[in-house]
């Protein structure tokens, strides 16, 4: 059994309430930080831990904290990104719903480290029941003296609020989130300046994801060095994985980074293997925005090494033969899945969620969706595959925020690894008009009809 840091106490009856959380060691990191450590010492512990942002980018959290402008004299803010709108990802919701005080404790300790006296949790609009859970937990924490003026007699003040978004995926991008929090349309900002210098109300701001902030109490209670001993290489600590798709045991899992993909997929402790006798076809390891990988690149890298659940191993080979750990949205497909339909579904999502600020994304995502719909519905043309490749390449890297990349990468990977499936859709439209075309006749049984080509 791997070590549990975030989910260790989540099944204790009543852990959602302040009393039970406190009885089980809750808020001890706040006591330790405020009574025995300076803000800089808290930052240093997080740096030592090697904790990387768990929202998808994987940037070292302690380093990000150290960038915050302390010289301007302006108020500083910590904002928790609880927007969690990435398709395939639901682990932050799990933490907030079942152990909300862990996040609040992390917010207090992290805010102290940053010198922030006003902090926010920005939660996605569809999580209204979780919003109410957080509101109740914050009220409990404040009544117990963990928020407000002069916390624990330390002279440190902190007010913490939950702000509910309106269901926009783009507000998961930190500058769009800040714009929304200020009451504006959620459009990403051009960087620089970065939020650490000019963020919320032009004040120095750090934005971190729920899982990242919820990890801080363990690091402070134990040590950054102890956290760094968990995991492997630069992928230290544990990671929450949201697992879904054609597997026996979907759900939220906490793994030690460095676990092999094979063990995670097939052991009874985790996903338990495929949900039926149908063979594995592909998987997406980090949410809808990361490249999909075919079965032959899932358990082994292109070099023949074991594929591990780490930032480095999953990206081994670049996008040619690798993917990304991302937000940990682990989606598994068996051979009845249609990659073209799956890619169209992702493209439809990104077209709908584009803020429209950048022309390549605003126009390009719409073109991707229309062309993929055409191919999936038996109206595709041979040149459409090259057209998709051309469009996605002109979106990637040409937008203010990464939504353009998120829309491009799934399309590029699908064509790169499953081009023959796209060609099959174009050449045999009568066979794919039935929505369940690969259920009765999996592609592996008909792919001989297509002369395989590669980009």
Tab-separated table of C-alpha atoms in Angstrom:
chain	number	residue	atom	x	y	z
A	1	UNK	CA	0.000	0.000	0.000
A	2	UNK	CA	1.321	3.434	-0.939
A	3	UNK	CA	1.541	6.249	1.560
A	4	UNK	CA	-1.520	8.464	1.846
A	5	UNK	CA	-1.093	12.154	2.513
A	6	UNK	CA	-4.321	13.691	1.245
A	7	UNK	CA	-6.751	10.786	1.560
A	8	UNK	CA	-5.369	9.295	4.773
A	9	UNK	CA	-8.272	10.536	6.929
A	10	UNK	CA	-10.979	11.039	4.339
A	11	UNK	CA	-13.008	7.983	5.426
A	12	UNK	CA	-13.148	8.903	9.125
A	13	UNK	CA	-16.835	9.369	10.035
A	14	UNK	CA	-17.637	13.051	10.444
A	15	UNK	CA	-14.263	14.289	9.115
A	16	UNK	CA	-16.180	16.942	7.174
A	17	UNK	CA	-16.936	18.743	10.447
A	18	UNK	CA	-14.502	20.940	12.354
A	19	UNK	CA	-14.731	18.971	15.600
A	20	UNK	CA	-13.789	15.639	14.073
A	21	UNK	CA	-11.143	17.184	11.817
A	22	UNK	CA	-9.541	18.931	14.769
A	23	UNK	CA	-9.637	15.757	16.905
A	24	UNK	CA	-7.694	13.994	14.158
A	25	UNK	CA	-4.813	16.450	14.023
A	26	UNK	CA	-6.429	19.210	12.013
A	27	UNK	CA	-4.939	22.712	11.955
A	28	UNK	CA	-1.677	21.629	13.587
A	29	UNK	CA	0.256	23.002	10.608
A	30	UNK	CA	-1.265	26.424	11.291
A	31	UNK	CA	-0.185	26.202	14.929
A	32	UNK	CA	3.326	25.159	13.962
A	33	UNK	CA	3.702	27.815	11.259
A	34	UNK	CA	2.343	30.730	13.286
A	35	UNK	CA	4.073	29.834	16.548
A	36	UNK	CA	7.434	28.442	15.479
A	37	UNK	CA	8.181	29.432	11.869
A	38	UNK	CA	8.607	32.596	9.855
A	39	UNK	CA	6.816	32.999	6.510
A	40	UNK	CA	10.120	32.517	4.687
A	41	UNK	CA	10.765	29.285	6.590
A	42	UNK	CA	7.385	27.923	5.468
A	43	UNK	CA	8.252	28.804	1.872
A	44	UNK	CA	11.603	27.092	2.280
A	45	UNK	CA	9.979	23.864	3.487
A	46	UNK	CA	7.703	23.833	0.442
A	47	UNK	CA	10.733	24.417	-1.767
A	48	UNK	CA	12.583	21.521	-0.137
A	49	UNK	CA	9.594	19.241	-0.687
A	50	UNK	CA	9.815	19.554	-4.455
A	51	UNK	CA	6.013	19.866	-4.544
A	52	UNK	CA	4.902	20.707	-8.063
A	53	UNK	CA	1.650	22.376	-8.991
A	54	UNK	CA	-1.024	19.698	-9.259
A	55	UNK	CA	-3.322	21.670	-11.535
A	56	UNK	CA	-1.568	20.441	-14.663
A	57	UNK	CA	1.504	22.571	-15.321
A	58	UNK	CA	3.692	20.880	-12.700
A	59	UNK	CA	5.643	24.053	-11.861
A	60	UNK	CA	7.460	23.911	-8.475
A	61	UNK	CA	5.099	25.452	-5.908
A	62	UNK	CA	7.779	26.803	-3.566
A	63	UNK	CA	9.557	28.513	-6.422
A	64	UNK	CA	6.291	30.089	-7.551
A	65	UNK	CA	5.726	31.380	-4.024
A	66	UNK	CA	9.203	32.903	-3.924
A	67	UNK	CA	8.391	35.041	-6.978
A	68	UNK	CA	5.716	37.055	-5.136
A	69	UNK	CA	6.587	40.745	-4.943
A	70	UNK	CA	7.332	41.674	-1.349
A	71	UNK	CA	8.988	45.019	-2.089
A	72	UNK	CA	6.078	46.984	-3.503
A	73	UNK	CA	4.296	47.256	-0.170
A	74	UNK	CA	1.018	46.286	-1.818
A	75	UNK	CA	-1.363	43.774	-0.208
A	76	UNK	CA	-0.718	40.181	-1.258
A	77	UNK	CA	-3.259	37.494	-2.044
A	78	UNK	CA	-3.478	33.722	-2.314
A	79	UNK	CA	-6.152	32.435	-4.679
A	80	UNK	CA	-7.065	28.756	-4.772
A	81	UNK	CA	-8.025	27.548	-8.223
A	82	UNK	CA	-10.932	25.198	-7.533
A	83	UNK	CA	-12.427	25.636	-10.996
A	84	UNK	CA	-11.553	22.030	-12.001
A	85	UNK	CA	-13.220	22.089	-15.411
A	86	UNK	CA	-10.832	19.739	-17.242
A	87	UNK	CA	-12.859	16.834	-18.695
A	88	UNK	CA	-11.810	13.631	-16.972
A	89	UNK	CA	-10.707	15.361	-13.743
A	90	UNK	CA	-12.706	15.286	-10.503
A	91	UNK	CA	-10.177	14.828	-7.681
A	92	UNK	CA	-10.328	18.388	-6.312
A	93	UNK	CA	-14.079	18.095	-5.912
A	94	UNK	CA	-13.508	14.895	-3.930
A	95	UNK	CA	-11.211	16.676	-1.465
A	96	UNK	CA	-13.479	19.686	-1.037
A	97	UNK	CA	-16.612	17.611	-0.652
A	98	UNK	CA	-15.346	15.093	1.886
A	99	UNK	CA	-12.527	16.826	3.808
A	100	UNK	CA	-13.005	20.589	3.283
A	101	UNK	CA	-11.027	21.640	6.358
A	102	UNK	CA	-7.860	20.196	4.829
A	103	UNK	CA	-8.055	22.804	2.068
A	104	UNK	CA	-8.893	25.573	4.533
A	105	UNK	CA	-5.947	24.606	6.731
A	106	UNK	CA	-3.715	24.652	3.674
A	107	UNK	CA	-5.052	28.076	2.686
A	108	UNK	CA	-4.257	29.529	6.125
A	109	UNK	CA	-0.737	28.096	6.285
A	110	UNK	CA	0.027	29.067	2.684
A	111	UNK	CA	-1.423	32.561	3.099
A	112	UNK	CA	0.804	33.070	6.152
A	113	UNK	CA	3.825	32.009	4.091
A	114	UNK	CA	2.975	34.568	1.411
A	115	UNK	CA	2.047	37.370	3.792
A	116	UNK	CA	-1.500	37.397	2.393
A	117	UNK	CA	-4.267	38.792	4.600
A	118	UNK	CA	-7.100	38.343	2.108
A	119	UNK	CA	-7.417	35.067	0.215
A	120	UNK	CA	-10.008	33.408	-1.993
A	121	UNK	CA	-11.148	29.991	-3.125
A	122	UNK	CA	-12.504	30.312	-6.684
A	123	UNK	CA	-14.812	27.361	-7.305
A	124	UNK	CA	-16.513	26.317	-10.544
A	125	UNK	CA	-20.166	27.215	-10.929
A	126	UNK	CA	-21.340	23.616	-11.265
A	127	UNK	CA	-19.973	22.778	-7.802
A	128	UNK	CA	-22.712	24.634	-5.932
A	129	UNK	CA	-23.187	21.901	-3.313
A	130	UNK	CA	-19.434	21.914	-2.678
A	131	UNK	CA	-19.507	25.712	-2.427
A	132	UNK	CA	-21.994	25.376	0.422
A	133	UNK	CA	-19.789	22.778	2.143
A	134	UNK	CA	-16.803	25.137	1.974
A	135	UNK	CA	-18.856	28.086	3.247
A	136	UNK	CA	-19.949	26.037	6.242
A	137	UNK	CA	-16.403	24.840	6.944
A	138	UNK	CA	-14.997	28.382	6.728
A	139	UNK	CA	-17.633	29.568	9.209
A	140	UNK	CA	-16.627	26.743	11.575
A	141	UNK	CA	-12.940	27.611	11.250
A	142	UNK	CA	-13.603	31.275	11.878
A	143	UNK	CA	-15.752	30.529	14.931
A	144	UNK	CA	-12.879	28.434	16.308
A	145	UNK	CA	-10.409	31.296	15.878
A	146	UNK	CA	-8.474	30.060	12.849
A	147	UNK	CA	-9.552	32.995	10.672
A	148	UNK	CA	-10.012	36.672	11.355
A	149	UNK	CA	-7.902	39.027	13.439
A	150	UNK	CA	-4.789	38.041	15.406
A	151	UNK	CA	-4.979	34.288	14.774
A	152	UNK	CA	-3.648	32.341	17.787
A	153	UNK	CA	-2.376	35.617	19.214
A	154	UNK	CA	0.313	35.719	16.534
A	155	UNK	CA	-0.601	39.115	15.138
A	156	UNK	CA	-1.411	37.504	11.785
A	157	UNK	CA	-4.806	38.364	10.240
A	158	UNK	CA	-6.551	36.475	7.443
A	159	UNK	CA	-9.965	36.651	5.835
A	160	UNK	CA	-10.919	33.809	3.502
A	161	UNK	CA	-13.830	33.793	1.062
A	162	UNK	CA	-15.280	31.393	-1.496
A	163	UNK	CA	-16.176	32.896	-4.863
A	164	UNK	CA	-18.377	30.919	-7.234
A	165	UNK	CA	-17.684	31.138	-10.957
A	166	UNK	CA	-20.265	30.792	-13.703
A	167	UNK	CA	-19.127	27.522	-15.265
A	168	UNK	CA	-16.461	28.789	-17.678
A	169	UNK	CA	-13.561	26.423	-18.445
A	170	UNK	CA	-11.379	29.380	-19.387
A	171	UNK	CA	-11.489	30.575	-15.768
A	172	UNK	CA	-9.280	27.643	-14.854
A	173	UNK	CA	-6.468	29.688	-16.436
A	174	UNK	CA	-5.058	31.785	-13.609
A	175	UNK	CA	-5.303	35.240	-15.191
A	176	UNK	CA	-8.832	34.610	-16.521
A	177	UNK	CA	-9.726	33.428	-13.018
A	178	UNK	CA	-8.381	36.693	-11.590
A	179	UNK	CA	-10.356	38.726	-14.125
A	180	UNK	CA	-13.519	36.847	-13.164
A	181	UNK	CA	-12.798	37.298	-9.463
A	182	UNK	CA	-12.583	41.038	-10.088
A	183	UNK	CA	-16.058	40.936	-11.619
A	184	UNK	CA	-14.996	41.118	-15.258
A	185	UNK	CA	-15.426	38.798	-18.216
A	186	UNK	CA	-13.065	35.844	-17.771
A	187	UNK	CA	-10.562	36.623	-20.502
A	188	UNK	CA	-6.904	35.639	-19.975
A	189	UNK	CA	-4.378	38.427	-19.598
A	190	UNK	CA	-1.184	38.823	-21.560
A	191	UNK	CA	1.866	37.937	-19.450
A	192	UNK	CA	4.067	39.605	-18.275
A	193	UNK	CA	3.234	41.035	-15.852
A	194	UNK	CA	2.726	37.758	-14.045
A	195	UNK	CA	0.241	37.493	-11.158
A	196	UNK	CA	3.113	37.287	-8.643
A	197	UNK	CA	3.819	40.923	-9.515
A	198	UNK	CA	0.423	42.202	-10.654
A	199	UNK	CA	-2.502	39.866	-10.062
A	200	UNK	CA	-5.763	40.392	-8.203
A	201	UNK	CA	-6.534	44.142	-8.218
A	202	UNK	CA	-2.985	44.650	-9.534
A	203	UNK	CA	-1.624	43.274	-6.256
A	204	UNK	CA	0.974	40.470	-5.955
A	205	UNK	CA	-0.945	37.196	-6.153
A	206	UNK	CA	-0.233	33.470	-6.130
A	207	UNK	CA	-2.727	31.100	-7.719
A	208	UNK	CA	-2.480	27.410	-6.783
A	209	UNK	CA	-4.775	24.475	-7.313
A	210	UNK	CA	-6.751	22.681	-4.549
A	211	UNK	CA	-4.552	19.578	-4.407
A	212	UNK	CA	-1.377	21.661	-4.216
A	213	UNK	CA	-2.609	23.764	-1.301
A	214	UNK	CA	-4.094	20.759	0.520
A	215	UNK	CA	-0.647	19.135	0.500
A	216	UNK	CA	1.009	22.008	2.387
A	217	UNK	CA	-0.213	21.014	5.906
A	218	UNK	CA	1.494	17.603	5.666
A	219	UNK	CA	4.734	19.205	4.494
A	220	UNK	CA	4.766	21.681	7.372
A	221	UNK	CA	3.747	19.078	9.990
A	222	UNK	CA	6.468	16.693	8.842
A	223	UNK	CA	9.092	18.398	6.706
A	224	UNK	CA	9.906	19.233	3.132
A	225	UNK	CA	12.697	16.670	3.246
A	226	UNK	CA	10.292	13.911	4.315
A	227	UNK	CA	7.948	14.772	1.454
A	228	UNK	CA	10.821	14.755	-1.020
A	229	UNK	CA	11.655	11.174	0.007
A	230	UNK	CA	8.310	10.056	-1.417
A	231	UNK	CA	8.159	9.620	-5.168
A	232	UNK	CA	11.052	9.499	-7.583
A	233	UNK	CA	13.431	12.094	-9.002
A	234	UNK	CA	11.784	15.469	-9.591
A	235	UNK	CA	8.351	13.867	-9.251
A	236	UNK	CA	8.170	13.966	-5.470
A	237	UNK	CA	5.279	13.117	-3.166
A	238	UNK	CA	1.885	11.711	-3.974
A	239	UNK	CA	-0.623	12.567	-6.699
A	240	UNK	CA	-4.381	12.299	-6.866
A	241	UNK	CA	-5.616	10.554	-10.006
A	242	UNK	CA	-9.177	10.748	-11.338
A	243	UNK	CA	-9.686	7.432	-13.119
A	244	UNK	CA	-12.560	6.766	-15.514
A	245	UNK	CA	-13.432	4.857	-18.642
A	246	UNK	CA	-13.396	1.139	-19.406
A	247	UNK	CA	-11.890	0.014	-16.080
A	248	UNK	CA	-13.201	-2.107	-13.205
A	249	UNK	CA	-12.600	0.430	-10.441
A	250	UNK	CA	-13.152	4.043	-11.507
A	251	UNK	CA	-12.655	6.696	-8.825
A	252	UNK	CA	-10.113	8.944	-7.121
A	253	UNK	CA	-6.786	7.381	-6.109
A	254	UNK	CA	-3.767	8.727	-4.283
A	255	UNK	CA	-0.571	7.212	-5.633
A	256	UNK	CA	3.089	7.675	-4.864
A	257	UNK	CA	4.682	9.166	-7.951
A	258	UNK	CA	6.897	6.542	-9.536
A	259	UNK	CA	4.274	3.790	-9.532
A	260	UNK	CA	4.276	1.956	-12.860
A	261	UNK	CA	1.364	2.565	-15.200
A	262	UNK	CA	1.004	-1.215	-15.481
A	263	UNK	CA	0.519	-1.638	-11.729
A	264	UNK	CA	-1.838	1.308	-11.514
A	265	UNK	CA	-3.926	-0.019	-14.389
A	266	UNK	CA	-4.023	-3.696	-13.542
A	267	UNK	CA	-3.555	-4.236	-9.806
A	268	UNK	CA	-6.562	-4.846	-7.572
A	269	UNK	CA	-5.377	-2.063	-5.268
A	270	UNK	CA	-6.031	0.458	-8.012
A	271	UNK	CA	-7.990	0.213	-11.275
A	272	UNK	CA	-8.277	-3.576	-11.389
A	273	UNK	CA	-7.756	-3.871	-15.132
A	274	UNK	CA	-10.244	-3.540	-17.955
A	275	UNK	CA	-13.956	-3.656	-17.116
A	276	UNK	CA	-14.611	-6.414	-19.650
A	277	UNK	CA	-12.736	-8.846	-21.847
A	278	UNK	CA	-12.353	-6.127	-24.477
A	279	UNK	CA	-8.648	-5.235	-25.004
A	280	UNK	CA	-7.053	-1.898	-24.124
A	281	UNK	CA	-6.935	0.486	-27.075
A	282	UNK	CA	-5.743	3.852	-25.758
A	283	UNK	CA	-5.574	6.127	-22.759
A	284	UNK	CA	-5.398	9.792	-21.840
A	285	UNK	CA	-3.237	10.168	-18.692
A	286	UNK	CA	-3.822	13.784	-17.705
A	287	UNK	CA	-7.244	15.077	-18.718
A	288	UNK	CA	-8.717	15.874	-22.114
A	289	UNK	CA	-6.070	18.430	-23.087
A	290	UNK	CA	-3.082	16.050	-23.118
A	291	UNK	CA	-2.171	13.773	-26.042
A	292	UNK	CA	-3.828	10.373	-26.268
A	293	UNK	CA	-1.521	7.340	-26.413
A	294	UNK	CA	-2.131	3.988	-28.139
A	295	UNK	CA	-1.909	0.682	-26.274
A	296	UNK	CA	1.663	-0.057	-27.363
A	297	UNK	CA	2.962	3.152	-25.719
A	298	UNK	CA	1.022	2.920	-22.468
A	299	UNK	CA	3.004	0.434	-20.391
A	300	UNK	CA	6.361	0.944	-22.103
A	301	UNK	CA	8.079	4.015	-23.495
A	302	UNK	CA	9.334	4.036	-27.065
A	303	UNK	CA	12.741	3.061	-25.628
A	304	UNK	CA	11.276	-0.035	-24.002
A	305	UNK	CA	11.453	1.270	-20.426
A	306	UNK	CA	8.573	0.834	-17.992
A	307	UNK	CA	6.182	3.763	-18.205
A	308	UNK	CA	5.828	5.327	-14.751
A	309	UNK	CA	3.243	7.609	-13.213
A	310	UNK	CA	5.596	10.588	-13.119
A	311	UNK	CA	5.827	13.895	-14.942
A	312	UNK	CA	9.020	12.779	-16.671
A	313	UNK	CA	8.099	9.233	-17.692
A	314	UNK	CA	4.688	10.082	-19.109
A	315	UNK	CA	6.260	12.815	-21.227
A	316	UNK	CA	9.177	10.605	-22.329
A	317	UNK	CA	9.629	10.887	-26.066
A	318	UNK	CA	7.857	14.224	-26.291
A	319	UNK	CA	4.512	14.302	-28.044
A	320	UNK	CA	5.783	11.903	-30.703
A	321	UNK	CA	5.624	8.940	-28.305
A	322	UNK	CA	4.642	10.475	-24.954
A	323	UNK	CA	1.982	12.552	-23.268
A	324	UNK	CA	1.663	14.467	-19.961
A	325	UNK	CA	0.605	13.745	-16.384
A	326	UNK	CA	-1.361	16.996	-16.463
A	327	UNK	CA	-4.149	17.231	-13.924
A	328	UNK	CA	-4.284	13.451	-13.473
A	329	UNK	CA	-7.501	12.823	-15.419
A	330	UNK	CA	-6.830	9.192	-16.348
A	331	UNK	CA	-9.255	8.057	-19.095
A	332	UNK	CA	-9.049	4.482	-20.406
A	333	UNK	CA	-10.553	3.228	-23.689
A	334	UNK	CA	-11.123	-0.323	-24.896
A	335	UNK	CA	-11.314	-1.334	-28.553
A	336	UNK	CA	-15.000	-0.398	-28.903
A	337	UNK	CA	-14.101	3.295	-28.518
A	338	UNK	CA	-14.023	5.460	-31.612
A	339	UNK	CA	-11.019	7.782	-31.522
A	340	UNK	CA	-12.550	10.080	-34.148
A	341	UNK	CA	-15.721	10.546	-32.110
A	342	UNK	CA	-13.724	11.018	-28.932
A	343	UNK	CA	-11.554	13.661	-30.600
A	344	UNK	CA	-14.613	15.419	-32.021
A	345	UNK	CA	-16.183	15.447	-28.555
A	346	UNK	CA	-13.072	17.080	-27.073
A	347	UNK	CA	-12.939	19.592	-29.966
A	348	UNK	CA	-16.587	20.465	-29.448
A	349	UNK	CA	-15.835	21.194	-25.787
A	350	UNK	CA	-12.870	23.460	-26.524
A	351	UNK	CA	-14.761	25.338	-29.234
A	352	UNK	CA	-17.602	25.970	-26.786
A	353	UNK	CA	-15.228	27.081	-24.014
A	354	UNK	CA	-12.936	29.356	-26.044
A	355	UNK	CA	-13.232	32.929	-24.769
A	356	UNK	CA	-12.875	34.186	-28.341
A	357	UNK	CA	-10.127	36.676	-27.536
A	358	UNK	CA	-7.507	35.132	-29.854
A	359	UNK	CA	-8.356	34.614	-33.519
A	360	UNK	CA	-6.477	31.296	-33.957
A	361	UNK	CA	-8.410	29.755	-31.055
A	362	UNK	CA	-11.754	31.415	-31.737
A	363	UNK	CA	-11.825	30.388	-35.405
A	364	UNK	CA	-9.596	27.330	-35.318
A	365	UNK	CA	-11.474	25.425	-32.628
A	366	UNK	CA	-14.678	25.866	-34.612
A	367	UNK	CA	-13.040	24.531	-37.751
A	368	UNK	CA	-11.654	21.537	-35.872
A	369	UNK	CA	-15.091	20.711	-34.499
A	370	UNK	CA	-16.843	21.023	-37.885
A	371	UNK	CA	-14.304	18.925	-39.777
A	372	UNK	CA	-14.242	16.200	-37.110
A	373	UNK	CA	-18.051	16.121	-37.094
A	374	UNK	CA	-17.989	15.737	-40.858
A	375	UNK	CA	-15.564	12.820	-40.711
A	376	UNK	CA	-17.439	11.106	-37.863
A	377	UNK	CA	-20.753	11.409	-39.694
A	378	UNK	CA	-19.640	9.856	-42.960
A	379	UNK	CA	-19.110	13.089	-44.881
A	380	UNK	CA	-15.340	13.302	-44.614
A	381	UNK	CA	-12.894	13.842	-47.461
A	382	UNK	CA	-9.341	12.541	-47.839
A	383	UNK	CA	-7.939	16.069	-47.603
A	384	UNK	CA	-9.735	16.666	-44.288
A	385	UNK	CA	-7.087	14.781	-42.345
A	386	UNK	CA	-4.312	17.035	-43.651
A	387	UNK	CA	-6.567	20.038	-43.090
A	388	UNK	CA	-7.036	19.081	-39.436
A	389	UNK	CA	-3.280	18.705	-39.039
A	390	UNK	CA	-2.682	22.117	-40.601
A	391	UNK	CA	-5.319	23.897	-38.486
A	392	UNK	CA	-4.164	22.474	-35.167
A	393	UNK	CA	-0.552	23.395	-35.953
A	394	UNK	CA	-1.588	27.008	-36.553
A	395	UNK	CA	-3.465	27.227	-33.243
A	396	UNK	CA	-0.744	25.730	-31.033
A	397	UNK	CA	1.555	28.347	-29.544
A	398	UNK	CA	-0.318	31.263	-31.085
A	399	UNK	CA	-2.742	32.182	-28.321
A	400	UNK	CA	-2.548	34.222	-25.110
A	401	UNK	CA	-3.402	31.248	-22.894
A	402	UNK	CA	-2.957	27.480	-23.224
A	403	UNK	CA	-6.558	26.752	-24.263
A	404	UNK	CA	-5.425	26.836	-27.886
A	405	UNK	CA	-2.762	24.242	-27.107
A	406	UNK	CA	-5.312	22.172	-25.199
A	407	UNK	CA	-7.540	22.109	-28.272
A	408	UNK	CA	-4.674	21.309	-30.639
A	409	UNK	CA	-2.817	18.540	-28.819
A	410	UNK	CA	-5.649	15.947	-28.726
A	411	UNK	CA	-6.252	16.390	-32.463
A	412	UNK	CA	-2.561	16.126	-33.337
A	413	UNK	CA	-2.079	13.025	-31.170
A	414	UNK	CA	-5.191	11.329	-32.536
A	415	UNK	CA	-3.967	11.801	-36.114
A	416	UNK	CA	-0.393	10.883	-35.205
A	417	UNK	CA	-1.304	7.580	-33.574
A	418	UNK	CA	-4.671	6.696	-35.174
A	419	UNK	CA	-4.482	8.114	-38.676
A	420	UNK	CA	-5.635	4.824	-40.165
A	421	UNK	CA	-8.855	5.125	-38.158
A	422	UNK	CA	-9.492	8.570	-39.648
A	423	UNK	CA	-8.842	7.163	-43.114
A	424	UNK	CA	-11.272	4.331	-42.442
A	425	UNK	CA	-13.988	6.864	-41.582
A	426	UNK	CA	-13.358	8.729	-44.825
A	427	UNK	CA	-13.155	5.702	-47.121
A	428	UNK	CA	-15.962	3.611	-45.648
A	429	UNK	CA	-18.637	6.123	-44.617
A	430	UNK	CA	-21.400	3.525	-44.774
A	431	UNK	CA	-19.671	1.484	-42.054
A	432	UNK	CA	-19.408	4.282	-39.508
A	433	UNK	CA	-22.871	5.833	-39.770
A	434	UNK	CA	-24.033	3.523	-36.992
A	435	UNK	CA	-22.952	5.323	-33.810
A	436	UNK	CA	-21.817	2.022	-32.286
A	437	UNK	CA	-19.770	1.047	-35.327
A	438	UNK	CA	-16.779	-0.236	-33.356
A	439	UNK	CA	-18.849	-2.140	-30.801
A	440	UNK	CA	-19.945	-4.894	-33.167
A	441	UNK	CA	-16.909	-4.568	-35.410
A	442	UNK	CA	-13.830	-3.161	-33.598
A	443	UNK	CA	-11.355	-1.291	-35.728
A	444	UNK	CA	-8.725	-3.982	-35.195
A	445	UNK	CA	-10.911	-6.307	-37.282
A	446	UNK	CA	-11.278	-3.904	-40.203
A	447	UNK	CA	-8.043	-1.904	-40.204
A	448	UNK	CA	-6.605	-4.202	-42.864
A	449	UNK	CA	-8.938	-2.385	-45.247
A	450	UNK	CA	-6.885	0.758	-44.836
A	451	UNK	CA	-3.360	1.201	-46.212
A	452	UNK	CA	-1.674	2.753	-43.175
A	453	UNK	CA	-0.051	6.155	-43.702
A	454	UNK	CA	1.768	8.459	-41.315
A	455	UNK	CA	2.289	12.201	-41.122
